[in-house]
Each structure stands twice: as C-alpha cells, then as structure tokens.
Coordinates of C-alpha atoms in Angstrom, one line a residue:
Chain H
X1 CA 111.5 139.5 74.4
X2 CA 111.2 139.5 70.6
X3 CA 110.1 136.1 68.8
X4 CA 112.2 134.8 66.0
X5 CA 111.9 136.5 62.3
X6 CA 109.2 135.7 60.5
X7 CA 108.2 136.9 56.7
X8 CA 104.5 137.4 56.7
X9 CA 102.5 137.8 53.3
X10 CA 102.6 141.4 52.5
X11 CA 100.8 142.4 49.5
X12 CA 100.3 145.9 48.0
X13 CA 97.0 147.3 47.3
X14 CA 97.9 148.6 43.8
X15 CA 96.3 150.3 40.6
X16 CA 94.9 147.3 39.3
X17 CA 93.1 146.8 42.2
X18 CA 89.3 147.3 43.1
X19 CA 88.0 147.4 46.6
X20 CA 84.5 146.6 47.8
X21 CA 83.0 149.4 49.5
X22 CA 82.4 147.2 52.9
X23 CA 86.2 146.5 52.6
X24 CA 87.2 150.2 52.2
X25 CA 85.3 150.8 55.5
X26 CA 87.5 148.5 57.2
X27 CA 90.8 149.8 55.2
X28 CA 89.8 153.3 56.1
X29 CA 88.3 153.3 59.3
X30 CA 85.1 154.8 58.2
X31 CA 81.3 154.1 57.8
X32 CA 79.8 152.7 54.6
X33 CA 77.1 155.8 54.6
X34 CA 80.4 158.0 54.6
X35 CA 81.9 156.2 51.7
X36 CA 78.7 156.3 49.7
X37 CA 78.2 159.9 50.3
X38 CA 82.1 160.6 49.5
X39 CA 81.5 158.5 46.2
X40 CA 78.3 160.6 45.4
X41 CA 80.3 163.9 46.1
X42 CA 82.7 162.9 43.4
X43 CA 85.6 162.3 45.9
X44 CA 86.3 159.1 44.2
X45 CA 85.0 156.8 41.4
X46 CA 83.4 154.0 41.9
X47 CA 82.0 151.0 39.7
X48 CA 79.0 148.4 40.3
X49 CA 75.2 148.4 40.1
X50 CA 74.3 149.3 43.6
X51 CA 76.0 151.1 46.9
X52 CA 76.2 148.0 48.6
X53 CA 78.1 146.5 45.3
X54 CA 80.3 149.4 44.6
X55 CA 83.6 148.9 44.0
X56 CA 86.5 152.0 44.3
X57 CA 90.1 151.9 42.9
X58 CA 93.0 151.0 45.5
X59 CA 94.4 154.2 44.3
X60 CA 91.5 156.2 45.8
X61 CA 92.4 154.5 49.1
X62 CA 94.9 157.6 50.6
X63 CA 92.2 160.1 50.2
X64 CA 89.3 158.0 51.7
X65 CA 91.7 157.5 54.5
X66 CA 92.7 161.0 55.1
X67 CA 88.9 161.8 54.8
X68 CA 88.1 159.0 57.4
X69 CA 90.4 160.7 59.9
X70 CA 89.4 164.1 59.7
X71 CA 85.6 163.0 60.2
X72 CA 87.2 160.7 63.1
X73 CA 89.4 163.2 64.7
X74 CA 88.2 166.7 63.7
X75 CA 84.4 166.0 63.9
X76 CA 84.0 167.4 60.6
X77 CA 81.1 166.1 58.5
X78 CA 81.3 164.4 55.2
X79 CA 80.9 167.3 53.0
X80 CA 83.5 169.3 55.2
X81 CA 85.9 166.2 54.6
X82 CA 85.2 166.1 51.0
X83 CA 86.4 169.9 50.4
X84 CA 89.3 169.7 53.0
X85 CA 90.4 166.8 51.2
X86 CA 90.5 168.5 47.9
X87 CA 91.9 171.8 49.5
X88 CA 94.6 169.8 50.9
X89 CA 95.5 168.1 47.7
X90 CA 95.4 171.5 45.8
X91 CA 97.9 172.8 48.7
X92 CA 100.0 169.7 48.0
X93 CA 100.3 170.6 44.2
X94 CA 101.0 174.3 45.1
X95 CA 103.7 173.7 47.7
X96 CA 105.4 171.1 45.0
X97 CA 105.3 174.2 42.3
X98 CA 106.9 176.7 44.5
X99 CA 109.5 173.9 45.6
X100 CA 110.2 173.5 41.8
X101 CA 110.6 177.2 41.4
X102 CA 112.7 177.7 44.4
X103 CA 115.0 175.1 43.2
X104 CA 115.2 177.5 40.0
X105 CA 115.8 180.4 41.7
X106 CA 117.9 179.5 44.8
X107 CA 119.3 176.1 43.5
Chain G
X1 CA 108.2 155.1 82.0
X2 CA 107.5 158.8 82.4
X3 CA 104.5 160.4 83.9
X4 CA 102.4 162.5 81.4
X5 CA 100.5 165.3 82.6
X6 CA 97.3 165.3 80.2
X7 CA 95.9 168.4 81.5
X8 CA 99.3 170.2 80.8
X9 CA 99.1 168.5 77.3
X10 CA 95.3 169.9 76.8
X11 CA 96.6 173.1 77.9
X12 CA 93.5 173.0 80.6
X13 CA 93.1 173.6 84.5
X14 CA 92.8 170.4 86.5
X15 CA 89.3 172.0 87.4
X16 CA 88.3 172.0 83.6
X17 CA 84.9 171.5 82.8
X18 CA 83.9 168.7 80.3
X19 CA 83.2 171.5 77.8
X20 CA 86.2 173.4 78.3
X21 CA 88.2 169.9 77.6
X22 CA 86.4 169.4 74.3
X23 CA 87.0 172.8 73.0
X24 CA 90.6 172.5 74.1
X25 CA 90.4 169.2 72.1
X26 CA 88.9 170.6 68.9
X27 CA 91.3 173.4 68.6
X28 CA 94.6 171.2 69.5
X29 CA 93.5 168.4 67.1
X30 CA 92.9 171.3 64.4
X31 CA 96.3 172.8 64.9
X32 CA 98.4 169.6 65.2
X33 CA 96.2 167.0 62.8
X34 CA 99.1 165.3 60.8
X35 CA 97.0 165.6 57.5
X36 CA 96.4 169.7 57.5
X37 CA 99.2 170.7 60.1
X38 CA 102.5 172.2 59.2
X39 CA 103.7 172.4 62.9
X40 CA 106.8 170.8 63.6
X41 CA 106.5 167.3 65.5
X42 CA 102.7 167.6 64.6
X43 CA 102.2 163.9 64.8
X44 CA 103.4 163.4 67.8
X45 CA 101.9 166.4 69.4
X46 CA 98.7 165.1 67.9
X47 CA 98.9 161.9 69.2
X48 CA 99.8 163.4 72.7
X49 CA 96.5 165.5 72.7
X50 CA 94.4 162.4 71.5
X51 CA 95.9 160.2 74.2
X52 CA 95.0 163.2 76.9
X53 CA 91.6 163.6 75.7
X54 CA 91.0 159.8 75.5
X55 CA 91.3 160.2 79.2
X56 CA 89.9 163.4 80.0
X57 CA 86.7 163.2 78.3
X58 CA 86.0 159.9 80.0
X59 CA 84.9 160.6 83.7
X60 CA 85.8 157.3 84.8
X61 CA 89.3 157.6 83.7
X62 CA 89.7 161.2 84.4
X63 CA 88.7 160.2 88.1
X64 CA 91.0 157.2 88.2
X65 CA 94.0 159.7 86.7
X66 CA 93.2 162.4 89.2
X67 CA 93.6 160.2 91.7
X68 CA 97.3 159.8 91.0
X69 CA 97.3 163.5 92.3
X70 CA 99.2 166.6 91.2
X71 CA 102.5 166.2 92.4
X72 CA 103.6 164.3 89.4
X73 CA 105.4 166.4 86.8
X74 CA 105.4 165.8 83.1
X75 CA 108.1 163.5 82.1
X76 CA 108.9 162.6 85.8
X77 CA 109.6 158.8 86.4
X78 CA 106.4 157.0 87.0
X79 CA 104.8 153.4 88.4
X80 CA 101.6 153.0 88.7
X81 CA 100.3 152.6 92.6
X82 CA 99.8 148.8 93.5
X83 CA 95.8 149.4 94.1
X84 CA 95.8 151.4 90.6
X85 CA 92.3 151.5 89.0
X86 CA 90.7 149.5 92.2
X87 CA 86.9 150.9 92.3
X88 CA 87.0 152.2 88.7
X89 CA 85.6 150.5 85.8
X90 CA 86.5 151.9 82.5
X91 CA 84.5 151.5 79.4
X92 CA 86.1 150.9 75.9
X93 CA 89.7 151.3 75.0
X94 CA 91.8 153.8 73.1
X95 CA 90.6 154.5 69.8
X96 CA 92.3 153.2 66.8
X97 CA 95.7 154.7 66.6
X98 CA 98.3 155.2 64.4
X99 CA 101.6 153.7 65.3
X100 CA 104.5 154.8 63.4
X101 CA 107.3 152.8 61.7
X102 CA 110.3 155.5 61.7
X103 CA 113.2 155.8 59.8
X104 CA 115.4 152.9 60.9
X105 CA 115.6 149.5 59.8
X106 CA 114.4 148.1 63.2
X107 CA 110.6 150.1 63.5
X108 CA 109.5 150.6 66.8
X109 CA 105.9 150.5 67.3
X110 CA 104.7 152.4 70.4
X111 CA 102.1 150.1 71.2
X112 CA 99.3 148.4 69.2
X113 CA 97.0 151.4 69.3
X114 CA 99.9 154.0 69.0
X115 CA 99.4 155.7 72.7
X116 CA 102.1 155.5 75.2
X117 CA 103.2 153.2 78.0
X118 CA 102.1 155.4 80.6
X119 CA 98.5 155.3 78.8
X120 CA 98.8 151.3 78.3
X121 CA 100.0 150.8 82.1
X122 CA 97.1 152.8 83.1
X123 CA 94.0 151.9 80.9
X124 CA 95.4 149.6 78.2
X125 CA 94.9 146.3 79.8
X126 CA 91.5 147.1 79.8
X127 CA 91.3 148.6 76.6
X128 CA 92.8 145.8 74.7
X129 CA 90.1 143.3 76.0
X130 CA 87.3 145.4 75.8
X131 CA 84.6 145.9 73.1
X132 CA 84.4 148.8 70.7
X133 CA 87.3 151.1 70.6
X134 CA 86.0 154.9 71.4
X135 CA 85.9 156.2 67.9
X136 CA 86.5 153.1 66.0
X137 CA 83.4 152.2 64.4
X138 CA 84.3 148.8 63.3
X139 CA 85.6 147.5 66.8
X140 CA 82.4 145.4 67.2
X141 CA 81.1 143.7 70.0
X142 CA 80.5 140.5 71.7
X143 CA 82.5 137.5 69.9
X144 CA 84.0 140.1 67.8
X145 CA 86.7 139.5 64.9
X146 CA 90.1 140.6 66.0
X147 CA 90.6 144.0 65.0
X148 CA 93.5 145.3 62.2
X149 CA 96.1 147.7 63.0
X150 CA 97.3 150.3 61.1
X151 CA 100.9 151.8 60.9
X152 CA 102.9 154.2 59.1
X153 CA 106.0 153.5 57.3
X154 CA 108.5 156.1 56.0
X155 CA 110.6 155.3 53.0
X156 CA 113.2 157.0 50.7
X157 CA 112.4 157.6 47.0
X158 CA 115.1 155.2 46.3
X159 CA 113.9 152.8 48.1
X160 CA 110.3 153.2 46.6
X161 CA 112.0 152.9 43.2
X162 CA 113.9 149.6 43.9
X163 CA 111.9 148.0 46.7
X164 CA 113.2 147.6 50.2
X165 CA 112.7 145.5 53.4
X166 CA 111.8 146.7 56.9
X167 CA 112.0 144.9 60.1
X168 CA 109.1 145.9 62.6
X169 CA 108.9 145.3 65.9
X170 CA 105.3 144.8 66.9
X171 CA 103.8 144.7 70.5
X172 CA 101.1 142.5 71.1
X173 CA 99.1 141.8 74.4
X174 CA 99.2 138.4 75.6
X175 CA 97.1 136.8 78.3
X176 CA 99.0 136.0 81.4
X177 CA 97.8 133.0 83.7
X178 CA 96.6 135.4 86.4
X179 CA 94.0 136.9 83.7
X180 CA 95.8 140.3 83.1
X181 CA 97.6 141.2 79.8
X182 CA 101.1 141.9 78.9
X183 CA 102.4 143.4 76.1
X184 CA 104.8 141.0 74.1
X185 CA 107.4 142.2 71.1
X186 CA 107.3 140.3 68.0
X187 CA 109.1 141.0 65.1
X188 CA 108.2 140.8 61.2
X189 CA 110.2 141.4 58.2
X190 CA 108.2 143.2 55.5
X191 CA 109.2 143.4 51.8
X192 CA 108.0 146.8 50.3
X193 CA 107.6 146.1 46.7
X194 CA 109.3 148.1 43.8
X195 CA 107.0 151.3 42.4
X196 CA 104.8 152.2 45.8
X197 CA 103.6 155.7 46.1
X198 CA 102.8 158.0 48.8
X199 CA 99.7 157.2 51.2
X200 CA 99.5 153.2 49.3
X201 CA 98.5 150.6 51.5
X202 CA 100.5 147.1 52.3
X203 CA 98.7 144.6 53.9
X204 CA 100.4 141.8 56.5
X205 CA 97.8 139.2 56.4
X206 CA 97.3 137.9 60.2
X207 CA 99.5 140.5 61.7
X208 CA 96.8 142.6 63.1
X209 CA 95.0 141.8 66.6
X210 CA 95.4 138.0 67.6
X211 CA 91.7 136.8 68.0
X212 CA 91.7 135.5 71.8
X213 CA 89.0 132.9 70.9
X214 CA 90.9 131.0 68.2
X215 CA 89.2 133.0 65.4
X216 CA 91.1 134.7 62.4
X217 CA 93.6 137.2 63.6
X218 CA 93.4 141.1 62.3
X219 CA 95.6 142.3 59.4
X220 CA 98.5 145.0 59.8
X221 CA 97.9 147.8 56.9
X222 CA 100.9 150.0 56.6
X223 CA 100.4 153.3 54.9
X224 CA 103.6 154.3 52.9
X225 CA 104.8 158.0 53.1
X226 CA 107.9 159.1 51.0
X227 CA 110.5 161.3 52.8
X228 CA 111.7 164.3 50.9
X229 CA 114.4 163.8 48.4
X230 CA 117.7 166.1 48.1
X231 CA 117.4 165.9 44.0
X232 CA 113.8 164.7 43.1
X233 CA 110.8 165.9 43.7
X234 CA 107.8 163.4 43.6
X235 CA 104.5 164.0 42.2
X236 CA 102.3 160.7 41.8
X237 CA 104.7 158.4 39.9
X238 CA 106.5 161.5 38.4
X239 CA 109.7 163.1 39.5
X240 CA 111.1 166.4 38.6
X241 CA 115.2 167.2 38.6
X242 CA 116.3 170.7 38.3
X243 CA 119.0 170.5 36.1
X244 CA 121.9 173.3 36.1
X245 CA 123.4 174.2 32.5
X246 CA 125.9 176.2 31.4
X247 CA 124.8 179.1 29.1
X248 CA 126.5 177.5 26.1
X249 CA 124.9 174.5 26.7
X250 CA 121.7 176.3 26.6
X251 CA 122.7 178.0 23.5
X252 CA 124.3 175.4 21.4
X253 CA 122.4 172.2 22.9
X254 CA 124.8 169.4 24.4
X255 CA 124.3 166.2 25.7
X256 CA 124.6 165.6 29.4
X257 CA 124.5 163.1 31.9
X258 CA 121.2 163.2 34.0
X259 CA 120.7 161.5 37.5
X260 CA 117.9 159.2 37.7
X261 CA 116.4 157.0 40.3
X262 CA 117.6 154.0 38.1
X263 CA 121.0 155.7 37.6
X264 CA 122.8 158.3 35.3
X265 CA 121.3 158.6 31.7
X266 CA 122.4 160.5 28.7
X267 CA 119.9 163.2 27.8
X268 CA 120.2 165.7 24.8
X269 CA 119.4 169.4 25.6
X270 CA 118.1 170.9 22.4
X271 CA 119.7 174.2 21.3
X272 CA 118.8 177.6 22.6
X273 CA 116.8 176.2 25.4
X274 CA 115.9 178.7 28.3
X275 CA 115.9 178.3 32.2
X276 CA 112.8 176.6 33.5
X277 CA 112.0 174.9 30.3
X278 CA 111.0 171.2 30.9
X279 CA 112.4 168.1 29.3
X280 CA 110.8 164.5 30.0
X281 CA 112.2 161.5 30.2
X282 CA 109.6 158.8 29.4
X283 CA 109.3 156.2 32.1
X284 CA 112.1 157.4 34.2
X285 CA 109.9 157.9 37.4
X286 CA 108.5 155.3 39.7
X287 CA 107.6 152.0 38.3
X288 CA 104.3 151.0 37.9
X289 CA 101.4 149.4 35.5
X290 CA 101.8 152.7 34.1
X291 CA 105.5 153.8 34.9
X292 CA 106.0 157.6 36.0
X293 CA 108.2 160.1 33.8
X294 CA 111.2 161.9 35.0
X295 CA 110.8 166.0 34.0
X296 CA 114.1 167.9 34.0
X297 CA 113.8 171.5 34.7
X298 CA 116.5 173.3 33.0
X299 CA 118.4 176.0 35.2
X300 CA 121.0 178.2 33.4
X301 CA 124.0 179.2 35.7
X302 CA 125.6 182.1 34.7
X303 CA 129.7 181.8 35.5
X304 CA 131.3 184.4 37.3
X305 CA 133.0 187.1 35.8
X306 CA 136.0 187.2 37.7
X307 CA 138.9 186.6 36.0
X308 CA 140.3 189.1 33.0
X309 CA 139.5 186.3 30.8
X310 CA 135.9 185.4 31.9
X311 CA 135.4 189.5 31.5
X312 CA 136.6 189.5 28.2
X313 CA 134.2 186.7 26.9
X314 CA 131.1 188.8 28.3
X315 CA 132.3 192.1 26.8
X316 CA 132.8 190.3 23.8
X317 CA 129.0 188.7 23.6
X318 CA 127.6 192.4 24.8
X319 CA 129.6 193.3 21.6
X320 CA 128.7 190.9 19.2
X321 CA 124.9 189.7 20.2
X322 CA 122.8 193.0 20.0
X323 CA 120.9 191.0 22.9
X324 CA 118.4 193.1 24.8
X325 CA 116.6 190.7 27.3
X326 CA 114.0 193.8 28.3
X327 CA 112.9 194.2 24.8
X328 CA 109.2 192.8 25.7
X329 CA 109.2 195.8 28.4
X330 CA 109.9 198.4 25.8
X331 CA 113.4 199.0 27.6

C-alpha cells in the first residue's frame, strides 16, 4: 500500500561541491585507503593538507563510483580499477567519435 | 513470485564446488558488469548473477536453497514452504545492490537492495535486519547508522536540459508485530534539476534505510544516466548535432534554423563550408556553472540527378567548375 506522496529534499551534487574523502567512501561504497590510492594514482584530483582532510570535486564521483564497483564486483585491485576507468573513458570517447562519423556517412 | 534456478543462472551443476562457483561468478561478472559490458540486458543479467552468487557462495544459504529440491524450474510460480529456513542461521544480507529506476514516470524499485522478490522472500528478511551486508564495507555492526540506498535513474537529454520530476516507488522493510519484517511501498516525488549530467548524483536526504532504533535514517542516492538521443550526441555538457545542408548552402553560405535543446535558432553557415566541418553555438549545451556548447557537424547532402533539369545542372557544373576532387591523389 503506497503512502501519500511527499517531496523529499533533493540535492544535486554538482560542479561547485567538494566532498570530504570520508563522505566519498559512503557515496561510492569504497574504502578510505582505496580512495586515497586512487587520488595518489591521479584518477581524481583533491585539495587539503592531509589525506584525512582531502576534499574531492563532486564531478569526480562518477569515476570513483565506477572504480568502487569494479573493485567490489570484479575483485580487481585499485591500480587495475584506475586503469580500467581510464580505458573505459577512452573507449567512450572513441565510441562517441565513431557515432559522429557514422552520422556523417550514413545519416 | 517466480522461482530462480541459481545453478542455471551461474551455469554450474548442482554438485559444483565452491571453487567452480567462484570461477563461474568471476567469468559472468566480467561478461555482464554494467560498467564494462556491451552485452544486451547486461545490467539485468549481472544482477541475476550477483543474486545467485550471494546464495551459492554462502554454505548456509546454499544448503537452505538446496532443500527446496531440484524439481522447480526457472520462472516457475513459487511460494516458500511453511517451514522454510528452519535449522539454518544465515549470516549477513545481500550486498549493497543497485535498484533501478526505469523510464516510466512511476519508477519501480525491485527491492531495497536490488534483488528479486524470490531472494527477499527466502533470505531478505534476515538480511535487512542483519549486520554488515556482504561486500559492503559500510554496513557497520551493532548499533549502526541506517544505511544509504543507491539507485539509478534514466532520463532523456531534453529532461536533463529543462529539469524534470520522477515519482519513485521505494520498498522498505517494516517491522510487523510478530517480529518479522515486511516490505512496504513508499512513494516519493523527486525533482531532477536542469543541467544534470551523466553519472551525477542526487541526494534525497532521509530516504534511505529507516533506522529501527529511532536514529537518523540513511539517504537515497540517485545516479543519473542519460538515454541516447535521436538528434543530439552528449559529451560532458556539450552536445553535437549533425546538420544536413545542400551543396549550394555549403558553397554560397546560408542562414538556416538549427534545432537546439532550447528550440530552433538561426545560424549562419559560412561560404565554402565542407562536410565534417564543425561550427559552435556557445552556451547551447546543457546548462550549468559553465554551460556546455552545441557543436554543429555539417553534412553535405547531394540531391539526386533524377530529372532532366537536375542532370542539366550537374552537367553545367561539370563544364564550368573545372573541379577535380582527386587532385591530391595525383589523379
């Protein structure tokens, strides 16, 4: 039985937001050590004096969530996940390019 | 509800060893993982595999499942036997799954963890009340905080441009007087703001797992995914449109009306444009702190020479233009 409609507080985590690494763990279902390692590998940027105080831009969350899923679901290590994320993005860029060219040729 | 043949889903015999099950899971997870797979229905298949592995990797759950016998067939109507689960102590519930919000305006969450009713009816009640979810490092233990839930929402590009609303049906465990848990449907309306992009998160405060001890409820996070668009191709906040133009528009220049996400706008095509050339409409992509641009990829479409008049025009061009498109090939 559905309860009456309600409108919860919906907030978009957007370009202006910087997220604490501890919150990143919660949002991406990923361990703190894994987030720190992904930052050190250059998968995402951060700011802040020490790893525990690092903040990452909310725009990085999609990358970190994919990395987290690959670590969790496929059992790959952090370096493997970092490599996979970059290769997946590269594959996405190439697919977009192919689709653009296909539209040019085939309509 | 329908019976699920977990052995069939995993592609192993009922006598398979734990190692064989693990190997099969790794192979299928790699094949169907939604982040890497190009297989049709990858997300659905992956979820089925995850659910099957959740049961078969756990000796207690597997033994209890095996007690149902081998007479049931995949998809057959099923109700748990009255004495279901007696003598077993399941540890941990399903790992943090990804429920899906589909394309319709009333979105259906399969269950709070993304697994089937079949799984929930057999193992879910214990899972919801249990400690750390298998594989979820944030499940906590003891007097833990209520967990966040994660779901996916698919939207059209036009909705991302203008903003939209979704009605979500959330199924939540509810404690019954006899101490067992039941799934109750809860409806929430969500406003998705304009300018949302692929993979972005929307937080719905307090819409995750409800705390049974009067504590703070968890949040619900919606991960946005963009459906492919017939006209526009999305890249970050930028969009690209392939615009067909006539040869004389390309040669002489023209002002044409171009579709954008915000409606048609007039754009000048410079003279001597070529097929594949890109033009930019600044700020006509997805809105945001830095709005995206719209790129126009020109595509010259040659009219067919299927009438005497059309043939005469092409003959005239041939005579007068002295044009060799293969000059660079030395032809």
